[in-house]
mmCIF file of C-alpha atoms in Angstrom:
data_model
loop_
_atom_site.group_PDB
_atom_site.id
_atom_site.type_symbol
_atom_site.label_atom_id
_atom_site.label_comp_id
_atom_site.label_asym_id
_atom_site.label_seq_id
_atom_site.Cartn_x
_atom_site.Cartn_y
_atom_site.Cartn_z
ATOM 1 C CA MET A 1 -20.025 -14.448 -29.247
ATOM 2 C CA LYS A 2 -21.179 -15.000 -25.666
ATOM 3 C CA GLN A 3 -17.861 -16.733 -24.897
ATOM 4 C CA LEU A 4 -15.962 -13.929 -26.293
ATOM 5 C CA ILE A 5 -17.862 -11.338 -23.992
ATOM 6 C CA LEU A 6 -17.202 -13.579 -20.947
ATOM 7 C CA ILE A 7 -13.509 -13.896 -21.891
ATOM 8 C CA CYS A 8 -13.018 -10.056 -22.185
ATOM 9 C CA ALA A 9 -15.051 -9.457 -19.056
ATOM 10 C CA PHE A 10 -12.618 -11.877 -17.232
ATOM 11 C CA ILE A 11 -9.592 -10.346 -18.539
ATOM 12 C CA GLY A 12 -10.871 -6.903 -17.573
ATOM 13 C CA MET A 13 -11.654 -7.977 -13.998
ATOM 14 C CA ALA A 14 -8.253 -9.575 -13.689
ATOM 15 C CA SER A 15 -6.313 -6.346 -14.894
ATOM 16 C CA THR A 16 -8.336 -4.321 -12.448
ATOM 17 C CA ALA A 17 -7.539 -6.580 -9.521
ATOM 18 C CA GLN A 18 -3.789 -6.582 -10.254
ATOM 19 C CA ALA A 19 -3.771 -2.727 -10.662
ATOM 20 C CA GLU A 20 -4.450 -2.138 -6.882
ATOM 21 C CA CYS A 21 -1.638 -2.728 -4.573
ATOM 22 C CA TYR A 22 -1.094 -1.605 -1.009
ATOM 23 C CA ALA A 23 1.554 -1.833 1.644
ATOM 24 C CA ASP A 24 1.285 -1.511 5.466
ATOM 25 C CA TYR A 25 4.440 -0.141 6.997
ATOM 26 C CA LYS A 26 6.145 1.180 10.171
ATOM 27 C CA ALA A 27 7.928 4.535 10.269
ATOM 28 C CA LYS A 28 9.448 6.746 12.960
ATOM 29 C CA ARG A 29 10.404 10.300 13.487
ATOM 30 C CA ASP A 30 13.164 11.450 15.948
ATOM 31 C CA ASP A 31 13.365 14.174 18.581
ATOM 32 C CA PRO A 32 10.944 13.383 20.135
ATOM 33 C CA LEU A 33 10.523 9.854 18.997
ATOM 34 C CA GLN A 34 7.348 9.132 17.153
ATOM 35 C CA LEU A 35 6.085 5.903 15.636
ATOM 36 C CA GLN A 36 3.558 5.328 12.962
ATOM 37 C CA TYR A 37 1.815 2.363 11.443
ATOM 38 C CA GLY A 38 0.328 3.247 8.052
ATOM 39 C CA VAL A 39 -1.167 1.956 4.788
ATOM 40 C CA ALA A 40 -0.197 3.281 1.515
ATOM 41 C CA ARG A 41 -1.150 2.553 -2.121
ATOM 42 C CA VAL A 42 1.922 1.571 -4.096
ATOM 43 C CA SER A 43 2.377 0.994 -7.927
ATOM 44 C CA ASP A 44 1.676 -2.370 -9.466
ATOM 45 C CA LYS A 45 5.372 -2.686 -10.088
ATOM 46 C CA ALA A 46 6.291 -2.228 -6.455
ATOM 47 C CA CYS A 47 3.855 -4.930 -5.218
ATOM 48 C CA SER A 48 6.589 -6.682 -2.965
ATOM 49 C CA LYS A 49 7.948 -5.785 0.300
ATOM 50 C CA GLN A 50 11.220 -4.521 -1.348
ATOM 51 C CA GLY A 51 9.498 -2.629 -4.163
ATOM 52 C CA ALA A 52 7.072 -0.975 -1.638
ATOM 53 C CA ALA A 53 9.956 0.098 0.466
ATOM 54 C CA ARG A 54 11.861 1.709 -2.530
ATOM 55 C CA GLU A 55 8.524 3.583 -3.327
ATOM 56 C CA LEU A 56 7.460 4.509 0.301
ATOM 57 C CA ALA A 57 10.990 5.663 1.696
ATOM 58 C CA PRO A 58 11.121 8.917 -0.343
ATOM 59 C CA ARG A 59 7.483 9.705 0.145
ATOM 60 C CA LEU A 60 7.917 9.331 3.935
ATOM 61 C CA LYS A 61 11.072 11.097 4.072
ATOM 62 C CA SER A 62 9.703 14.099 2.370
ATOM 63 C CA ALA A 63 7.285 14.424 5.326
ATOM 64 C CA GLY A 64 10.048 13.943 7.962
ATOM 65 C CA TRP A 65 9.530 10.143 8.504
ATOM 66 C CA THR A 66 12.005 7.312 8.258
ATOM 67 C CA LEU A 67 10.795 4.081 6.983
ATOM 68 C CA LEU A 68 11.517 1.145 9.342
ATOM 69 C CA THR A 69 9.838 -1.676 7.588
ATOM 70 C CA VAL A 70 7.287 -2.785 5.166
ATOM 71 C CA VAL A 71 5.010 -5.402 7.059
ATOM 72 C CA SER A 72 3.209 -6.700 3.913
ATOM 73 C CA THR A 73 1.746 -6.010 0.483
ATOM 74 C CA PHE A 74 -1.764 -6.779 -0.268
ATOM 75 C CA GLY A 75 -4.683 -6.139 -2.489
ATOM 76 C CA PRO A 76 -7.951 -4.150 -1.956
ATOM 77 C CA GLU A 77 -9.470 -6.995 0.153
ATOM 78 C CA GLY A 78 -6.902 -6.168 2.894
ATOM 79 C CA LEU A 79 -7.888 -2.498 3.437
ATOM 80 C CA ALA A 80 -10.828 -2.774 5.633
ATOM 81 C CA GLN A 81 -9.115 -4.788 8.198
ATOM 82 C CA ARG A 82 -6.231 -2.342 8.525
ATOM 83 C CA LYS A 83 -8.001 0.945 8.367
ATOM 84 C CA ALA A 84 -8.686 1.252 12.231
ATOM 85 C CA SER A 85 -5.073 0.333 13.085
ATOM 86 C CA ALA A 86 -3.613 2.878 10.621
ATOM 87 C CA GLY A 87 -5.892 5.648 11.726
ATOM 88 C CA PRO A 88 -4.617 9.060 10.405
ATOM 89 C CA PHE A 89 -2.100 7.380 8.360
ATOM 90 C CA TYR A 90 -4.472 5.217 6.381
ATOM 91 C CA LEU A 91 -3.760 6.122 2.745
ATOM 92 C CA ARG A 92 -1.940 9.340 3.644
ATOM 93 C CA TYR A 93 1.248 8.606 1.902
#
């Protein structure tokens, strides 16, 4: 019984860890030129550079930004180190 509880707890922790995916990206606006570095949450299915780009481009476009590149994708352990750099674009889109 104890082993069953431990296995269930491990499975629950593993699925929770996989459920959080984030991407850091660079985007621009023209006239006048503005650049941004930001961090956004993306779906588990989009947890790759290409997947994150497909998910982020429309979000940014609706706010007048053009996605330039997805720098990387990462889990929640990478959030703290990127928060200061992203400033107002931290988890905004």
